[in-house]
Amino acid sequence: MPDTHFYRYDDYDRTLVRERIAQFRDQVRRRLAGELTEEQFKPLRLTNGLYLQLHAYMLRIAIPYGTLSSRQLRKLADIARRYDRGYGHFTTRQNLQLNWIRLEDAPDALAALAEVDMHAMQTSGNCIRNVTADHFAGAAADEIEDPRIWCEIVRQWSTLHPEFSFLPRKFKIAITGSPNDRAAVRVHDIGLRLWRNPEGRVGFEVIVGGGLGRTPMIGKTLREFLPREELLAYLEATLRVYNRYGRRDNLYKARIKILVHEIGAEKMRAEVEAEYAAVRDGALRLPAATIEAIAAQFAPPALPHRPAIAAEVERLRLEDRAFALWLRSNTAPHRLAGYRIVTASLKPAGAPPGDASAAQMDGVADIADAFSQGEVRVSHEQNLVFPHVAVDDLPEVHRALGRLGFAEANVGKIGDIIACPGLDYCALANARSIPVAQRISGHFAELARQHDIGDLKIKISGCINACGHHHVGHIGILGVDKNGVELYQISLGGDVDFGRTAIGTILGPAIEADRVVGAVDSLVATYLERRTDGERFVDTYRRVGAQPFKERVYAAV
Amino acid sequence: MPLFSESGAPSAFTTIPFADWQSRTDWPAVSLANTDPVEDLASHVGRLRLIELHFPKFSDGRAYSQARLLRGRLGYRGELRATGNVLRDQLPFLLRCGFDSFESDQPGFDEALASARSLFSVVYQATEDGRVPASRLRLGADATV
Ligand code: HEM
Ligand code: SF4
């Protein structure tokens, strides 16, 4: 892939992935031959991305920092067709899940992935998981530095890390290079935010111990400013402290957030700093040449000069309401005049959030080739992104996306719902998530109304594990099980924006599935009555408190 | 349980638990629980001939950190043995952290040990086995760790 503007594997990377597949092929052979019990095989398959779900094996493919070339996306479509049922599910962790993989086929599917320099390593298991990033990285107008350079450095360091492959629990790292956090760094085990200090140096704020799940927590800043070349030293120090002292007696208390909570941020900082002091001058300090070589691969594409204002766009903006709405919600400022970042909404009204068929993936790849330097991003909000689209080309891209069903002008709106797989696919679920999302987005299908309601993030999880991020939804919906009945608990006021990160508060008793749409409708109506000019749903909630929302929702019950 | 060693015969010393060893630190062989502080061995590593680190479950990875500290930070050069639930599929990780002998009752362990070092010809991290990580190799053939 000579013309990609992000990291290209070299022979070392390719060899490692190939050898890992050979190892896994042998492990699968031993499992099928009965030499390994399911209990022994489970951790081996999990760290190769293979889950056993309700109906079949599920393969979770890593999309490191959410970046894909069109060629890689076509290969994903191809794998979905050959080894699955012709579609895949993009997740909040910048992964692609295929739900119907046969164990016998898994090594071949991985080999097919490797053809395009991709893998499924460490997408599960108690190890350092796929590293996520701002999906607008390298393109956003508000960016300080491309976080993917650092994600790639972390990807390599964490891949098959011999010390950290059997941690107390899974471990998630997210990196953002923008002051507007699109990577939710405060709710990760480690969140890293690049910023420029008063002396003009760029480094990381290191946030540790955030996470969702049963005990949602917002991470603590362990270090205001970490020099970039010491990133791996600091990560290794943190992981070592966690590996040695993290709790293992209870699955629910094994995350680093519990360690930070129990010993306190001060003690945690002291422990990490002591370990960091011991490793910072060793082999973990990144040589400038290494950083430069990786940064060079993420050098922005040489985008041709294009007009900042295009006549056709201006005309459509006035004459075509659908286009105007789409322009407003589904495109974002690019660092270069004449370009926009375009989000393809994988949330057509009434559809399962994040699903894409193989044909749709191919279609997205075609659009990327024609209009976005052959590049696509996967967002943690379960959408796809074209990072570099000329303003001039927007009408064409809008039409092409419309043909795929991905032009819904609802990004950031009430229809842009995040939902975990829930009871339809997940063995741990208490309740359905996808059908609830489908009903809500169907109810609010009218785009003009969505735009009137404005920014509103609904996030749905099928159980307390919080894969759908319900804790940080402006409206969070959590599936709970009461004596075999699927009920839904609503929370309000969650947020992931930087400086405003908050865990939502439960509104009241859980309600039945068929009341969820009505409840959301009541919440929206309450907001519309009370909002002041320009106030978002979550801001109104913060100002007026839960009471009016609560009264309205439960009056009907 | 059968013993396996990369470098010929495993040590015949009998280990004593860390708590006992603390009152007789001249004894050359000690076994640590994965919660015992390896740092306390710092001034004795030159004399110790065998240290056992324990895996109560293969999924409990604390002993990997202990091993790296012993080898990398404290400079221990004697035999480092993994005991407990030690499985052949862990071998690449164990070797990289500096273990060189193993207690395991898993069938096929010795063949697995013979081939474990050649399973991966590329590594991404500098650890205790002296292998040069890809990031250094990329900087040039003469790069050292
Ligand atoms: C389908 C099979 C899945 C299973 C079995 C599963 C399992 C889990 C479990 C057990 C947790 C709780 C971990 C803890 O708090 O210690 C969790 C959290 C999470 N999962 Fe999943 N998950 C699945 C799918 C997904 C999907 C599809 C996504 C993305 C849409 C996802 C994203 C997440 C996120 C973001 C969290 C919260 C992370 C945190 O606590 O910091 N998972 N998952
Ligand atoms: S939140 Fe629960 S139901 Fe949803 S995917 Fe995660 S584990 Fe499954």
Tab-separated table of C-alpha atoms in Angstrom, chain A residues 30-345:
chain	number	residue	atom	x	y	z
A	30	ARG	CA	-4.687	-29.069	19.046
A	31	ARG	CA	-8.123	-27.944	20.240
A	32	LEU	CA	-9.904	-29.709	17.379
A	33	ALA	CA	-7.810	-32.827	18.040
A	34	GLY	CA	-8.838	-32.765	21.700
A	35	GLU	CA	-5.318	-32.060	22.988
A	36	LEU	CA	-6.470	-28.830	24.589
A	37	THR	CA	-9.512	-28.514	26.797
A	38	GLU	CA	-11.884	-25.614	26.183
A	39	GLU	CA	-10.642	-24.102	29.433
A	40	GLN	CA	-7.022	-24.250	28.235
A	41	PHE	CA	-7.908	-23.051	24.760
A	42	LYS	CA	-10.071	-20.129	25.838
A	43	PRO	CA	-7.300	-17.657	26.756
A	44	LEU	CA	-5.391	-18.630	23.617
A	45	ARG	CA	-8.299	-17.920	21.305
A	46	LEU	CA	-9.317	-14.787	23.176
A	47	THR	CA	-5.961	-13.110	22.676
A	48	ASN	CA	-6.397	-13.897	19.001
A	49	GLY	CA	-9.758	-12.158	18.928
A	50	LEU	CA	-11.967	-15.231	18.973
A	51	TYR	CA	-14.947	-15.287	21.356
A	52	LEU	CA	-17.546	-17.980	21.893
A	53	GLN	CA	-20.905	-16.252	21.842
A	54	LEU	CA	-24.537	-17.295	22.137
A	55	HIS	CA	-24.795	-18.840	18.693
A	56	ALA	CA	-21.308	-19.135	17.263
A	57	TYR	CA	-17.723	-17.970	17.399
A	58	MET	CA	-17.240	-14.269	17.006
A	59	LEU	CA	-14.076	-12.748	15.576
A	60	ARG	CA	-13.109	-9.299	16.817
A	61	ILE	CA	-10.724	-7.630	14.405
A	62	ALA	CA	-8.520	-4.778	15.585
A	63	ILE	CA	-8.586	-1.538	13.666
A	64	PRO	CA	-5.692	0.172	15.455
A	65	TYR	CA	-6.477	3.839	16.048
A	66	GLY	CA	-9.498	3.394	13.815
A	67	THR	CA	-7.552	3.934	10.597
A	68	LEU	CA	-8.217	1.886	7.458
A	69	SER	CA	-7.124	2.052	3.850
A	70	SER	CA	-9.731	1.354	1.201
A	71	ARG	CA	-7.837	-1.823	0.405
A	72	GLN	CA	-8.091	-2.982	4.004
A	73	LEU	CA	-11.803	-2.192	4.106
A	74	ARG	CA	-12.375	-4.225	0.938
A	75	LYS	CA	-10.552	-7.115	2.549
A	76	LEU	CA	-12.799	-6.863	5.602
A	77	ALA	CA	-15.789	-7.052	3.256
A	78	ASP	CA	-14.215	-10.044	1.558
A	79	ILE	CA	-13.653	-11.825	4.882
A	80	ALA	CA	-17.228	-11.066	5.965
A	81	ARG	CA	-18.430	-12.644	2.742
A	82	ARG	CA	-16.169	-15.677	2.752
A	83	TYR	CA	-16.197	-16.618	6.403
A	84	ASP	CA	-19.304	-14.936	7.783
A	85	ARG	CA	-22.782	-13.985	6.647
A	86	GLY	CA	-21.799	-11.006	4.570
A	87	TYR	CA	-21.898	-8.264	7.157
A	88	GLY	CA	-19.976	-6.942	10.127
A	89	HIS	CA	-20.483	-4.760	13.155
A	90	PHE	CA	-18.303	-1.735	13.932
A	91	THR	CA	-17.897	-1.268	17.673
A	92	THR	CA	-17.178	1.455	20.224
A	93	ARG	CA	-13.616	0.167	20.502
A	94	GLN	CA	-12.653	0.654	16.873
A	95	ASN	CA	-12.990	-3.013	16.158
A	96	LEU	CA	-15.006	-4.938	13.611
A	97	GLN	CA	-16.953	-7.926	14.918
A	98	LEU	CA	-17.966	-10.833	12.743
A	99	ASN	CA	-20.568	-12.924	14.494
A	100	TRP	CA	-20.663	-16.215	12.632
A	101	ILE	CA	-17.127	-17.552	12.262
A	102	ARG	CA	-16.334	-21.274	12.276
A	103	LEU	CA	-13.433	-22.279	14.499
A	104	GLU	CA	-11.874	-24.249	11.637
A	105	ASP	CA	-11.884	-21.119	9.471
A	106	ALA	CA	-10.489	-18.718	12.055
A	107	PRO	CA	-6.782	-19.157	11.144
A	108	ASP	CA	-7.594	-18.662	7.446
A	109	ALA	CA	-9.612	-15.548	8.219
A	110	LEU	CA	-6.625	-14.222	10.165
A	111	ALA	CA	-4.306	-15.079	7.280
A	112	ALA	CA	-6.588	-13.145	4.927
A	113	LEU	CA	-6.419	-10.183	7.314
A	114	ALA	CA	-2.644	-10.400	7.390
A	115	GLU	CA	-2.591	-9.943	3.606
A	116	VAL	CA	-3.569	-6.336	4.255
A	117	ASP	CA	-1.407	-5.860	7.336
A	118	MET	CA	-4.123	-6.341	9.909
A	119	HIS	CA	-4.628	-8.680	12.840
A	120	ALA	CA	-6.949	-9.588	15.692
A	121	MET	CA	-4.297	-9.856	18.380
A	122	GLN	CA	-5.249	-8.684	21.850
A	123	THR	CA	-8.769	-7.642	20.956
A	124	SER	CA	-9.796	-9.678	23.971
A	125	GLY	CA	-8.220	-11.269	27.017
A	126	ASN	CA	-6.568	-9.753	30.055
A	127	CYS	CA	-3.934	-7.897	28.122
A	128	ILE	CA	-3.425	-4.466	26.612
A	129	ARG	CA	-6.213	-4.156	24.083
A	130	ASN	CA	-6.376	-2.467	20.725
A	131	VAL	CA	-5.326	1.153	21.213
A	132	THR	CA	-7.981	3.682	20.226
A	133	ALA	CA	-7.713	7.292	19.083
A	134	ASP	CA	-9.582	10.347	17.911
A	135	HIS	CA	-11.218	9.321	14.621
A	136	PHE	CA	-10.459	12.768	13.154
A	137	ALA	CA	-6.722	12.334	13.840
A	138	GLY	CA	-4.421	13.913	11.304
A	139	ALA	CA	-7.253	15.878	9.752
A	140	ALA	CA	-8.988	17.874	12.484
A	141	ALA	CA	-8.683	21.646	12.539
A	142	ASP	CA	-8.307	21.655	16.330
A	143	GLU	CA	-5.467	19.143	16.509
A	144	ILE	CA	-2.144	19.734	18.254
A	145	GLU	CA	-0.463	16.572	17.030
A	146	ASP	CA	-1.551	13.366	15.296
A	147	PRO	CA	-2.144	10.875	18.142
A	148	ARG	CA	-1.803	7.901	15.803
A	149	ILE	CA	1.979	8.214	15.801
A	150	TRP	CA	1.837	7.428	19.513
A	151	CYS	CA	-0.847	4.809	19.121
A	152	GLU	CA	1.370	2.926	16.678
A	153	ILE	CA	4.305	3.109	19.075
A	154	VAL	CA	2.028	1.749	21.798
A	155	ARG	CA	0.626	-0.901	19.456
A	156	GLN	CA	4.065	-2.314	18.848
A	157	TRP	CA	5.198	-2.114	22.463
A	158	SER	CA	2.022	-3.792	23.728
A	159	THR	CA	1.809	-6.544	21.098
A	160	LEU	CA	2.783	-9.847	22.719
A	161	HIS	CA	4.298	-7.961	25.626
A	162	PRO	CA	5.675	-10.850	27.681
A	163	GLU	CA	5.145	-9.217	31.049
A	164	PHE	CA	1.668	-7.842	30.439
A	165	SER	CA	-0.172	-10.639	28.662
A	166	PHE	CA	-1.761	-12.004	31.865
A	167	LEU	CA	-2.892	-8.892	33.671
A	168	PRO	CA	-5.563	-8.890	36.386
A	169	ARG	CA	-8.019	-7.693	33.759
A	170	LYS	CA	-8.301	-6.228	30.267
A	171	PHE	CA	-6.506	-2.951	29.754
A	172	LYS	CA	-7.582	-0.146	27.440
A	173	ILE	CA	-5.552	2.826	26.294
A	174	ALA	CA	-6.925	5.782	24.309
A	175	ILE	CA	-5.048	8.776	22.912
A	176	THR	CA	-6.245	12.140	21.700
A	177	GLY	CA	-4.257	14.955	20.117
A	178	SER	CA	-7.048	17.529	20.346
A	179	PRO	CA	-8.422	19.650	23.161
A	180	ASN	CA	-11.880	18.479	22.086
A	181	ASP	CA	-11.777	14.895	23.180
A	182	ARG	CA	-13.229	12.513	20.639
A	183	ALA	CA	-11.567	9.461	22.164
A	184	ALA	CA	-13.157	9.518	25.646
A	185	VAL	CA	-9.751	9.442	27.331
A	186	ARG	CA	-11.071	9.989	30.848
A	187	VAL	CA	-12.978	6.720	30.835
A	188	HIS	CA	-10.094	4.471	29.845
A	189	ASP	CA	-7.624	2.550	31.991
A	190	ILE	CA	-5.042	4.946	30.649
A	191	GLY	CA	-6.043	8.038	28.705
A	192	LEU	CA	-3.414	10.215	27.051
A	193	ARG	CA	-3.978	13.754	25.907
A	194	LEU	CA	-1.359	15.586	23.860
A	195	TRP	CA	-1.062	19.239	24.729
A	196	ARG	CA	1.402	22.079	24.382
A	197	ASN	CA	2.755	23.426	27.656
A	198	PRO	CA	3.521	27.110	28.310
A	199	GLU	CA	7.112	26.554	27.130
A	200	GLY	CA	5.775	25.400	23.806
A	201	ARG	CA	6.677	21.729	24.241
A	202	VAL	CA	4.227	19.008	23.307
A	203	GLY	CA	3.746	16.176	25.785
A	204	PHE	CA	1.110	13.998	27.394
A	205	GLU	CA	-1.287	14.486	30.202
A	206	VAL	CA	-1.500	10.969	31.639
A	207	ILE	CA	-4.883	9.973	33.037
A	208	VAL	CA	-5.144	6.669	34.871
A	209	GLY	CA	-7.978	4.630	36.313
A	210	GLY	CA	-11.005	5.626	34.311
A	211	GLY	CA	-13.456	3.038	33.116
A	212	LEU	CA	-17.106	2.115	32.793
A	213	GLY	CA	-18.614	-1.244	33.625
A	214	ARG	CA	-20.044	-2.080	37.026
A	215	THR	CA	-18.129	0.674	38.829
A	216	PRO	CA	-17.837	3.617	36.469
A	217	MET	CA	-15.000	5.990	37.264
A	218	ILE	CA	-13.402	9.040	35.774
A	219	GLY	CA	-9.637	8.722	35.496
A	220	LYS	CA	-7.213	10.736	37.638
A	221	THR	CA	-4.408	12.775	36.173
A	222	LEU	CA	-1.247	11.095	37.417
A	223	ARG	CA	0.980	13.371	35.410
A	224	GLU	CA	0.243	16.779	33.972
A	225	PHE	CA	3.079	16.666	31.490
A	226	LEU	CA	5.071	13.710	30.262
A	227	PRO	CA	7.796	14.242	27.646
A	228	ARG	CA	6.832	12.329	24.531
A	229	GLU	CA	9.988	10.244	24.333
A	230	GLU	CA	9.238	8.829	27.775
A	231	LEU	CA	5.796	7.524	26.932
A	232	LEU	CA	6.718	3.834	26.951
A	233	ALA	CA	8.722	4.180	30.161
A	234	TYR	CA	5.695	5.689	31.899
A	235	LEU	CA	3.309	3.114	30.462
A	236	GLU	CA	5.563	0.243	31.442
A	237	ALA	CA	5.870	1.656	34.952
A	238	THR	CA	2.096	2.001	35.286
A	239	LEU	CA	1.413	-1.461	33.925
A	240	ARG	CA	4.018	-3.012	36.219
A	241	VAL	CA	2.482	-1.409	39.282
A	242	TYR	CA	-0.926	-2.626	38.143
A	243	ASN	CA	0.297	-6.142	37.365
A	244	ARG	CA	1.917	-6.476	40.776
A	245	TYR	CA	-0.642	-4.795	42.986
A	246	GLY	CA	-3.933	-4.891	41.123
A	247	ARG	CA	-6.585	-7.072	42.754
A	248	ARG	CA	-7.185	-10.501	41.334
A	249	ASP	CA	-9.481	-11.916	43.982
A	250	ASN	CA	-12.606	-10.564	42.372
A	251	LEU	CA	-13.269	-10.131	38.661
A	252	TYR	CA	-15.211	-6.960	39.329
A	253	LYS	CA	-12.449	-5.380	41.359
A	254	ALA	CA	-9.558	-6.265	39.147
A	255	ARG	CA	-9.473	-3.175	36.926
A	256	ILE	CA	-6.841	-0.514	37.519
A	257	LYS	CA	-9.591	1.972	38.423
A	258	ILE	CA	-10.226	-0.036	41.613
A	259	LEU	CA	-6.523	-0.029	42.506
A	260	VAL	CA	-6.357	3.735	42.024
A	261	HIS	CA	-9.550	4.144	44.016
A	262	GLU	CA	-8.445	1.904	46.894
A	263	ILE	CA	-4.920	3.207	47.378
A	264	GLY	CA	-5.739	6.748	46.224
A	265	ALA	CA	-4.325	8.794	43.385
A	266	GLU	CA	-1.461	10.106	45.528
A	267	LYS	CA	-0.152	6.691	46.447
A	268	MET	CA	-0.680	5.437	42.918
A	269	ARG	CA	1.294	8.362	41.572
A	270	ALA	CA	4.118	7.722	44.040
A	271	GLU	CA	4.285	4.041	43.076
A	272	VAL	CA	4.255	4.756	39.344
A	273	GLU	CA	6.770	7.582	39.611
A	274	ALA	CA	9.169	5.379	41.585
A	275	GLU	CA	8.974	2.662	38.967
A	276	TYR	CA	9.213	5.228	36.179
A	277	ALA	CA	12.352	6.710	37.721
A	278	ALA	CA	13.913	3.251	37.589
A	279	VAL	CA	13.095	2.597	33.921
A	280	ARG	CA	13.089	6.016	32.251
A	281	ASP	CA	16.716	6.051	31.224
A	282	GLY	CA	16.787	2.515	29.905
A	283	ALA	CA	15.766	0.828	26.677
A	284	LEU	CA	12.260	2.283	26.916
A	285	ARG	CA	13.310	5.831	26.149
A	286	LEU	CA	12.293	6.395	22.547
A	287	PRO	CA	15.155	7.457	20.275
A	288	ALA	CA	14.376	10.556	18.218
A	289	ALA	CA	15.072	8.547	15.054
A	290	THR	CA	12.347	6.029	15.960
A	291	ILE	CA	9.780	8.723	16.611
A	292	GLU	CA	10.689	10.555	13.413
A	293	ALA	CA	10.498	7.420	11.291
A	294	ILE	CA	7.012	6.585	12.555
A	295	ALA	CA	5.834	10.201	12.428
A	296	ALA	CA	7.012	10.404	8.799
A	297	GLN	CA	4.619	7.614	7.886
A	298	PHE	CA	1.713	9.633	9.243
A	299	ALA	CA	2.737	12.706	7.283
A	300	PRO	CA	-0.462	14.302	6.026
A	301	PRO	CA	-1.318	13.597	2.381
A	302	ALA	CA	-0.335	16.327	-0.061
A	303	LEU	CA	-3.835	17.615	-0.646
A	304	PRO	CA	-4.228	19.618	-3.840
A	305	HIS	CA	-5.438	23.173	-3.459
A	306	ARG	CA	-9.227	23.289	-3.706
A	307	PRO	CA	-11.581	26.245	-3.394
A	308	ALA	CA	-12.709	26.920	0.173
A	309	ILE	CA	-16.180	27.836	-1.011
A	310	ALA	CA	-17.753	25.844	-3.796
A	311	ALA	CA	-20.625	27.223	-5.842
A	312	GLU	CA	-22.508	23.951	-6.023
A	313	VAL	CA	-22.326	23.478	-2.251
A	314	GLU	CA	-23.669	26.993	-1.699
A	315	ARG	CA	-26.514	26.397	-4.125
A	316	LEU	CA	-27.489	23.071	-2.535
A	317	ARG	CA	-27.216	24.499	0.922
A	318	LEU	CA	-30.043	26.874	0.046
A	319	GLU	CA	-32.117	24.595	-2.154
A	320	ASP	CA	-31.715	21.126	-0.731
A	321	ARG	CA	-32.761	20.834	2.895
A	322	ALA	CA	-31.412	17.291	3.303
A	323	PHE	CA	-28.026	18.359	2.016
A	324	ALA	CA	-27.940	21.430	4.225
A	325	LEU	CA	-28.685	19.379	7.336
A	326	TRP	CA	-26.105	16.796	6.357
A	327	LEU	CA	-23.485	19.478	5.803
A	328	ARG	CA	-24.173	20.796	9.268
A	329	SER	CA	-24.170	17.577	11.252
A	330	ASN	CA	-22.101	15.119	9.238
A	331	THR	CA	-19.130	17.244	8.219
A	332	ALA	CA	-16.499	18.833	10.441
A	333	PRO	CA	-13.727	21.406	10.030
A	334	HIS	CA	-10.534	20.186	8.380
A	335	ARG	CA	-7.139	21.687	9.122
A	336	LEU	CA	-6.937	22.820	5.492
A	337	ALA	CA	-9.257	25.352	3.891
A	338	GLY	CA	-11.094	23.735	0.994
A	339	TYR	CA	-11.552	20.432	2.841
A	340	ARG	CA	-14.001	18.904	5.312
A	341	ILE	CA	-14.088	15.733	7.367
A	342	VAL	CA	-17.169	13.696	6.459
A	343	THR	CA	-18.895	11.201	8.732
A	344	ALA	CA	-20.883	8.423	7.106
A	345	SER	CA	-23.724	7.676	9.482
